[in-house]
Coordinates of C-alpha atoms and ligand atoms in Angstrom, one line a residue:
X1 CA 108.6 122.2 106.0
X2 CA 109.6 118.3 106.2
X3 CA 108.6 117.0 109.4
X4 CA 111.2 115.3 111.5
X5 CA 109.3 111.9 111.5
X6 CA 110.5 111.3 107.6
X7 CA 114.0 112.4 108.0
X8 CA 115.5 108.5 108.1
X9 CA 113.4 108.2 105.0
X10 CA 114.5 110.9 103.3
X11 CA 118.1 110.1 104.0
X12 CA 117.7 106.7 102.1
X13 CA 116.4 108.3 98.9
X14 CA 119.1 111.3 99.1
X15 CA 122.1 108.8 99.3
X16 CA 120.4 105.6 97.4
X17 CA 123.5 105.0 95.7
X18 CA 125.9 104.8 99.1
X19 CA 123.0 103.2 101.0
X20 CA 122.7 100.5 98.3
X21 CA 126.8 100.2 97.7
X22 CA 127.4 99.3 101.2
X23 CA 124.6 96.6 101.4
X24 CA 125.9 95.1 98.3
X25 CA 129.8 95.5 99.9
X26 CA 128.3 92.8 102.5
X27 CA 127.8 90.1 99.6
X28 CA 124.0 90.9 98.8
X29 CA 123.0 90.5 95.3
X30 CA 121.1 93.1 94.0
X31 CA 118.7 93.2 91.3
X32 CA 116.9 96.1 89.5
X33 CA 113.2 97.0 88.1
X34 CA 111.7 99.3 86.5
X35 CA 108.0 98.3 87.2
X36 CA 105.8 97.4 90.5
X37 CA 104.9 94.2 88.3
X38 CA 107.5 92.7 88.5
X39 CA 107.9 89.6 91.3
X40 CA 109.7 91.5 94.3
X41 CA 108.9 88.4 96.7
X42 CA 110.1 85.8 94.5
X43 CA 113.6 87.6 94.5
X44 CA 113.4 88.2 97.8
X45 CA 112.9 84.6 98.7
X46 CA 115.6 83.8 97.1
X47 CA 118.0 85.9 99.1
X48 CA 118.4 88.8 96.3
X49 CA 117.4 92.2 97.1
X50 CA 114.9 93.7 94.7
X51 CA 115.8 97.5 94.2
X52 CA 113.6 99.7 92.3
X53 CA 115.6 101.8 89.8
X54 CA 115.1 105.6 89.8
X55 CA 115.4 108.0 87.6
X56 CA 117.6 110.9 87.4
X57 CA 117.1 115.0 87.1
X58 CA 120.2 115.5 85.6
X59 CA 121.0 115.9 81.9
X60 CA 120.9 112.7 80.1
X61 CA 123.5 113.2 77.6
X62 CA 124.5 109.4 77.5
X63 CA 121.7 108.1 77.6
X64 CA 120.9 110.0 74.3
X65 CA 123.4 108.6 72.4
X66 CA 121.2 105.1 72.7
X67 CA 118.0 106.3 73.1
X68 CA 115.8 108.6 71.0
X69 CA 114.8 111.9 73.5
X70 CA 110.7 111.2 72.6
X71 CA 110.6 108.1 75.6
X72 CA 110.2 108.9 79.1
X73 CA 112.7 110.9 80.9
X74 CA 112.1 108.3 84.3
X75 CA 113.7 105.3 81.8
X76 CA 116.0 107.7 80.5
X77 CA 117.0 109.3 83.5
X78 CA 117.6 106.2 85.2
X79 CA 119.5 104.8 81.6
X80 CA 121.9 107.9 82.3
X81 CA 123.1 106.8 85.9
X82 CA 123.6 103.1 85.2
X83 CA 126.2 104.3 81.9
X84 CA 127.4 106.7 84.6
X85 CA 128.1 103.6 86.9
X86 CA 125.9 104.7 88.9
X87 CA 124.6 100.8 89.3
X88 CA 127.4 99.3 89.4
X89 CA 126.5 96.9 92.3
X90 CA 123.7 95.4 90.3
X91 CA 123.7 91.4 89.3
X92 CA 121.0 92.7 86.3
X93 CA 117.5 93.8 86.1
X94 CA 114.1 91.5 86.5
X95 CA 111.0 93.2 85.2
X96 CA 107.7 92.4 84.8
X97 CA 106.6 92.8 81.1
X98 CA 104.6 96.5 81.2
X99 CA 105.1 99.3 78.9
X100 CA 107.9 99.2 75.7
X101 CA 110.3 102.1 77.4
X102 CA 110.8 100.5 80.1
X103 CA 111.3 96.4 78.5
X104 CA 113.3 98.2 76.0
X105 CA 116.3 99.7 78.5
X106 CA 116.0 96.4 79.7
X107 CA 117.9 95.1 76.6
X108 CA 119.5 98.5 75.9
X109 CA 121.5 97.7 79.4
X110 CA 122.1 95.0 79.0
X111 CA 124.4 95.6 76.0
X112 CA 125.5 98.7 77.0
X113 CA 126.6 98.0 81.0
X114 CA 126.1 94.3 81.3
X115 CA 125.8 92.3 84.6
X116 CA 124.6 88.7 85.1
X117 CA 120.5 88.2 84.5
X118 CA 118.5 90.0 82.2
X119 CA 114.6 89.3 82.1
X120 CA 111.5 91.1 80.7
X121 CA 109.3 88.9 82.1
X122 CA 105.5 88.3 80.3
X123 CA 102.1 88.8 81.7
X124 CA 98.9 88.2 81.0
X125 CA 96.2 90.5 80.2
X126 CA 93.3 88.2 81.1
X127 CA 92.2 86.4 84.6
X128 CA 91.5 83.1 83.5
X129 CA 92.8 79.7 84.3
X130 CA 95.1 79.6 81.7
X131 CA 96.3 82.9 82.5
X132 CA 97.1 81.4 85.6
X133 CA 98.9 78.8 84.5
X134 CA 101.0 80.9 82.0
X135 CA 101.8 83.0 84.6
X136 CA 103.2 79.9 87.1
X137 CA 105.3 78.9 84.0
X138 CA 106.9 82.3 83.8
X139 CA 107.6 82.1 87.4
X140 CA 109.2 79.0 87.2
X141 CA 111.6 80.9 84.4
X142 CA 112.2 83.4 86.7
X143 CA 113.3 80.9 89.5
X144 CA 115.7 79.0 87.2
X145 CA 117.1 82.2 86.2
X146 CA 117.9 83.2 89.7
X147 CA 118.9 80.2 90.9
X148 CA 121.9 80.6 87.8
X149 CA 123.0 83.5 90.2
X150 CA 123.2 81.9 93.4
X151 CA 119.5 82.3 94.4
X152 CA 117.9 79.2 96.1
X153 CA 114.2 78.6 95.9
X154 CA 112.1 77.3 99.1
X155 CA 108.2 77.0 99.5
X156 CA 108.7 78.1 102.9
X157 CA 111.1 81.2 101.8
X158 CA 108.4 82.3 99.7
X159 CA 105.6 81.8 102.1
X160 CA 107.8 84.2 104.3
X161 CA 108.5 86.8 101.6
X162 CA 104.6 87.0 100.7
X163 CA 103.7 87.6 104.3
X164 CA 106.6 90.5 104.9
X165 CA 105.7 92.1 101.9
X166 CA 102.0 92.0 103.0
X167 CA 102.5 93.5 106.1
X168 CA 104.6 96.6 105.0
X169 CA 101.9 96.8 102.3
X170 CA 98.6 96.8 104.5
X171 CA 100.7 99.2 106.7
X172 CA 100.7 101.6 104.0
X173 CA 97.2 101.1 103.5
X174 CA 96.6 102.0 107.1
X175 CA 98.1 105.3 106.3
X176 CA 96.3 105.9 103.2
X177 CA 92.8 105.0 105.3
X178 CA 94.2 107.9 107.7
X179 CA 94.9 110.1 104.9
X180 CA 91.2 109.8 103.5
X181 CA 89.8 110.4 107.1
X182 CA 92.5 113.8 107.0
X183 CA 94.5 111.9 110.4
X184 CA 97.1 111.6 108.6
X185 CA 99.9 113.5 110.2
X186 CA 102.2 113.9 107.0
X187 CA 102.2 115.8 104.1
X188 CA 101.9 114.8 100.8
X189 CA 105.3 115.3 99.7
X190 CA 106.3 114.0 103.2
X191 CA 104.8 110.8 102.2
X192 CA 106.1 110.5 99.2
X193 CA 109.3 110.2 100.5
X194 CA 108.2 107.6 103.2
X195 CA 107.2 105.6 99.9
X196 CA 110.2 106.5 97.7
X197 CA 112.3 104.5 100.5
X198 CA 110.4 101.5 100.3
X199 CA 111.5 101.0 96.9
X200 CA 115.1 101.0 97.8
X201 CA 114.9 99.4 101.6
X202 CA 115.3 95.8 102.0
X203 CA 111.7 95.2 102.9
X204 CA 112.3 93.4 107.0
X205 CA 114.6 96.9 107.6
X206 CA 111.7 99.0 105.7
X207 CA 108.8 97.5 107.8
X208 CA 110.7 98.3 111.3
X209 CA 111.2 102.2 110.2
X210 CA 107.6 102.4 108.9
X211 CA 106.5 100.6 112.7
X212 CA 109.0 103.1 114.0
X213 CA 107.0 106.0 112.3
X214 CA 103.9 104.7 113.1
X215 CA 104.1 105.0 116.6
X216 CA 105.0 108.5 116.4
X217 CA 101.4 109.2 115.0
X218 CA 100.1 108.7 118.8
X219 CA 102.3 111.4 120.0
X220 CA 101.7 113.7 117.1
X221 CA 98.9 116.3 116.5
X222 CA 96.8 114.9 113.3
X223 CA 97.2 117.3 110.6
X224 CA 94.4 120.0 110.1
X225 CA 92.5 118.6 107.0
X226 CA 92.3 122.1 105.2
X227 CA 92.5 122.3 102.1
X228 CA 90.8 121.2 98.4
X229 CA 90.8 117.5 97.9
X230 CA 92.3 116.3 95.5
X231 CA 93.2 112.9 93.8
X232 CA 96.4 112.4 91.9
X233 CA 97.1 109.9 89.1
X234 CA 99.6 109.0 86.9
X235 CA 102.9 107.4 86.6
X236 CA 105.7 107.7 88.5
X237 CA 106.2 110.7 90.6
X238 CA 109.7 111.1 92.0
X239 CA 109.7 114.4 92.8
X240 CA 108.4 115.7 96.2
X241 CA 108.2 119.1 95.1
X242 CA 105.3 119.0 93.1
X243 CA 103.3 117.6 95.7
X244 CA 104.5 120.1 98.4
X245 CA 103.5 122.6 95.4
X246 CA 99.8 121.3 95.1
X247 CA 99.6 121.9 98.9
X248 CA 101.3 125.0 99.6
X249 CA 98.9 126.8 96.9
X250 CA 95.7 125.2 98.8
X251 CA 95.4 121.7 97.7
X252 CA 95.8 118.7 100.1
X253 CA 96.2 115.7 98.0
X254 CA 93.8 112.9 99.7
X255 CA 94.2 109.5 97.4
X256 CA 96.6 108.6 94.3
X257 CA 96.3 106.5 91.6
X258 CA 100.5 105.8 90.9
X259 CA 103.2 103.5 90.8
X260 CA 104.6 105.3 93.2
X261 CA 101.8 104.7 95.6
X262 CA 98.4 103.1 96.1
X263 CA 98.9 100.9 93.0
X264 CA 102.1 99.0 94.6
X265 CA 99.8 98.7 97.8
X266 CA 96.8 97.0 96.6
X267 CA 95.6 94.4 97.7
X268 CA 98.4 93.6 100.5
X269 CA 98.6 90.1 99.6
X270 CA 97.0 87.4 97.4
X271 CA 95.2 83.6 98.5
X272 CA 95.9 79.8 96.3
X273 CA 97.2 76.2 97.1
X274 CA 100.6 77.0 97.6
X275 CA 102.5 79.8 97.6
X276 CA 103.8 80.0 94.1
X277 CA 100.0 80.5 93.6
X278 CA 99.6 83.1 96.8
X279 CA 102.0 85.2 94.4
X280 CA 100.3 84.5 91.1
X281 CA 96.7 85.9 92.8
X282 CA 98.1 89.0 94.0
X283 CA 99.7 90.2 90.5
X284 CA 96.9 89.1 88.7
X285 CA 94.1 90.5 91.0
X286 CA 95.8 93.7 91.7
X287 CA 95.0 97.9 91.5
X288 CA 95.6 98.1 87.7
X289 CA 98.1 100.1 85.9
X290 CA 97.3 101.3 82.2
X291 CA 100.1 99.2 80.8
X292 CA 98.3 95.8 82.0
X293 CA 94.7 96.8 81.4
X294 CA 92.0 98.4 79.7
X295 CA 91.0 101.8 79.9
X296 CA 87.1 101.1 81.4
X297 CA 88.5 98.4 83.8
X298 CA 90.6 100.9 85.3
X299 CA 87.7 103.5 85.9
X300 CA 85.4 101.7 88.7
X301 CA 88.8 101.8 90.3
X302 CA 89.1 105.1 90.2
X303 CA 85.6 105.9 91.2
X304 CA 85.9 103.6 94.5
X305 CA 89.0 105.8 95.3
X306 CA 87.3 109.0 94.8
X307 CA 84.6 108.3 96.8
X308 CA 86.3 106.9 99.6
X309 CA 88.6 109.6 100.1
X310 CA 86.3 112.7 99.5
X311 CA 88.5 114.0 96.4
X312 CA 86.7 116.9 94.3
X313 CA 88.6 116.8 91.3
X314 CA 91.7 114.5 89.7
X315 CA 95.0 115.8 88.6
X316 CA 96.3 113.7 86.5
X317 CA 100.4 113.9 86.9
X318 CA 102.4 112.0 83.4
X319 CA 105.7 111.2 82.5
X320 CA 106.7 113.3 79.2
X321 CA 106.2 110.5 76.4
X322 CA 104.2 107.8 78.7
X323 CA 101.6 105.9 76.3
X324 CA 100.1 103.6 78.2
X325 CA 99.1 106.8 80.8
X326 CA 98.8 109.5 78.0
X327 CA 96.2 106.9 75.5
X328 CA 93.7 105.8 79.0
X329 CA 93.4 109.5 80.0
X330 CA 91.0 111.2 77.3
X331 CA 88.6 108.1 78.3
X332 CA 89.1 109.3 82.0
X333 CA 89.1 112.6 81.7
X334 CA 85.8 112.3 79.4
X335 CA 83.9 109.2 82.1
X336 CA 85.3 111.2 84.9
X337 CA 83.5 114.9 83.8
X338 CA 80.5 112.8 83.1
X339 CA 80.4 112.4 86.9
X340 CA 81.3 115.7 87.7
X341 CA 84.5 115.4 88.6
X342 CA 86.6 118.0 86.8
X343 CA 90.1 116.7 85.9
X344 CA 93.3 118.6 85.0
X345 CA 95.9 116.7 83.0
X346 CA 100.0 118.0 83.6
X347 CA 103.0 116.6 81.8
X348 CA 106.4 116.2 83.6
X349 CA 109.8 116.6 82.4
X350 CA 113.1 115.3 84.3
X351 CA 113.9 118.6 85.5
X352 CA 113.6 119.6 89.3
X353 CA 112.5 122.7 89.1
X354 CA 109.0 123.4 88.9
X355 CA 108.2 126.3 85.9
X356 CA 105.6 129.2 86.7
X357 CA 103.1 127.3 84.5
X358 CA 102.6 124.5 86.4
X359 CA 101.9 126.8 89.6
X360 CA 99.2 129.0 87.7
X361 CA 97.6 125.8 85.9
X362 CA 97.4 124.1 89.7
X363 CA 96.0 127.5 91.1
X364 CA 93.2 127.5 88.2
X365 CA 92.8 124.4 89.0
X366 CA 91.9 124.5 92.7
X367 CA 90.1 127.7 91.8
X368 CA 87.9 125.5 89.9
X369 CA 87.2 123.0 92.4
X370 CA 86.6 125.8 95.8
Ligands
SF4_401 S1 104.6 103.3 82.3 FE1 105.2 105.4 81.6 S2 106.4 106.3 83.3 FE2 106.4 104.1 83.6 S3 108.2 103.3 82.6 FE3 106.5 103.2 81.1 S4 106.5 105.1 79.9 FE4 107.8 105.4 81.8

């Protein structure tokens, strides 16, 4: 049952699209992306609010007329509600250079729907200097860019941005430290939702409803930590039901390994000489995702996360169709056995509704693991 302490949360991901109108009825540029790598307090800064584009469980009948049916139905999904007009209020979509589907709609939309800025913005693969330095170049792009659209570009704007986005980001880490030590008084699928809405929040409006929920903790019982461990990675999950599924047959999902959770949180924020540079170390130093880094990098990672939080086993959770996930997780799945840590791999479609195989496999699964 959803817990009352969510419901502001879930409101804003059940009516995204009137939420997001109205703010952009009071003169707010908005810009979409696709990816957690792309530069959210840059945009910010520069008085645009970044907006993370979400997919859709509907049939994607326009989108198929531009796109073939074998890339992932989040892309696709999210393809179908922009033709639909669904975005109308966006000025374009920033996003930081990660996997093909998603750099592709990039140009798709912009042929096909149009608005003002358009940028698939590189990114290293290395830490170096000159990685560095690359990286500051592109950012300097980007500002240009934004400042075509009415954006205006301050050090001191910036320094704010980093610091606001660092603070809703260690808060979340708070609440994943609670969740490894089971005092977390939420539900997985509960907190999904409390995630979902940071995506679409403006981040100083997000940060006072996640203070807000916060202090409800105090008042509420912790949440009995029954249940099998369990660590879930993968792309992006949208759909809460899943989770609540995992639970509800005995599971309680302890850590993740998403875009659509710890891998937007960590770190919180990053250090250099200015702040351009603060921005630069975050991105480059941060929780990897397949589509920026190699498959062994990715795996002490994963280890660090297993052992903090307890997990027995890893469900790995994909997009139909997503390579960068779908070409890391035989390596995983192989390392992580070698530890003993049995692994079950799942692919999702768009649709809602969750089929009678996933429920047995997830059963089997937790069988596995008592
Ligand atoms: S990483 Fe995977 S889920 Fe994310 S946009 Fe790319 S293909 Fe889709």
């Amino acid at each position: 049952m959803r817990s009352k302490m969510v419901e502001p949360f879930v409101e804003i991901v059940r009516n995204e699209q009137a939420y997001l109108t109205e703010i952009a009825s009071r003169g707010k540029a908005i810009i979409g992306y696709f990816c957690t790598y792309t530069p959210l307090e840059l945009i910010h800064s520069m008085g645009i609010v970044p907006v993370r584009l979400t997919g859709s469980s509907r049939q994607t009948d326009k989108a198929y007329s531009l796109v073939p049916s074998f890339i992932c139905p989040y892309v696709r999904g999210a393809l179908e509600k922009g033709l639909g007009g669904e975005y109308n209020f966006l000025s374009g979509i920033i996003q930081g250079y990660t996997c093909d589907a998603a750099c592709g709609i990039v140009n798709i939309w912009e042929e096909n729907i149009g608005g003002k800025l358009f940028y698939s913005m590189p990114l290293p693969y290395n830490k170096s200097a000159a990685s560095g330095e690359f990286m500051r170049a592109r950012m300097m792009d980007l500002v240009k860019m934004l400042e075509s659209i009415g954006g205006d570009f301050q050090e001191g704007k910036l320094r704010s941005s980093l610091e606001l986005y660092g603070e809703i980001r260690q808060a979340m880490l708070d609440m994943y430290t609670m969740r490894y030590r089971g005092s977390l008084p939420l539900s997985a699928g509960d907190f999904l939702y409390v995630v979902l809405a940071g995506f679409i929040t403006p981040p100083a409006d997000y940060l006072a409803m996640l203070k807000t929920l916060v202090s409800t903790f105090t008042t509420t019982a912790t949440r009995k930590p029954d249940g099998v461990p369990i660590l879930v990675s993968g792309s992006i999950i949208e759909n809460t039901r899943l989770f609540e599924i995992v639970e509800d047959r005995g599971g309680r999902i302890v850590a993740d390994d998403l875009c659509t959770g710890y891998r937007n949180f960590s770190p919180p924020s990053g250090s250099g000489k200015d702040a351009v540079d603060a921005l630069i170390d975050r991105y480059m130093n941060r929780f990897p995702c397949p589509s920026r880094s190699r498959v062994l990098e990715r795996l002490p990672h994963l280890a660090d996360l297993i052992q903090a939080s307890g997990a027995k086993g890893v469900l790995f959770l994909f997009q139909k169709f997503c390579t960068p996930h779908l070409a890391d997780h035989p390596v995983l799945a192989r390392e992580l056995n070698a530890k003993g840590i049995p692994s079950l791999a799942i692919e999702i479609a768009e649709s809602p509704d969750v089929d009678g195989q996933f429920m047995t496999r997830i059963e089997s699964f937790l069988e596995i693991l008592k």
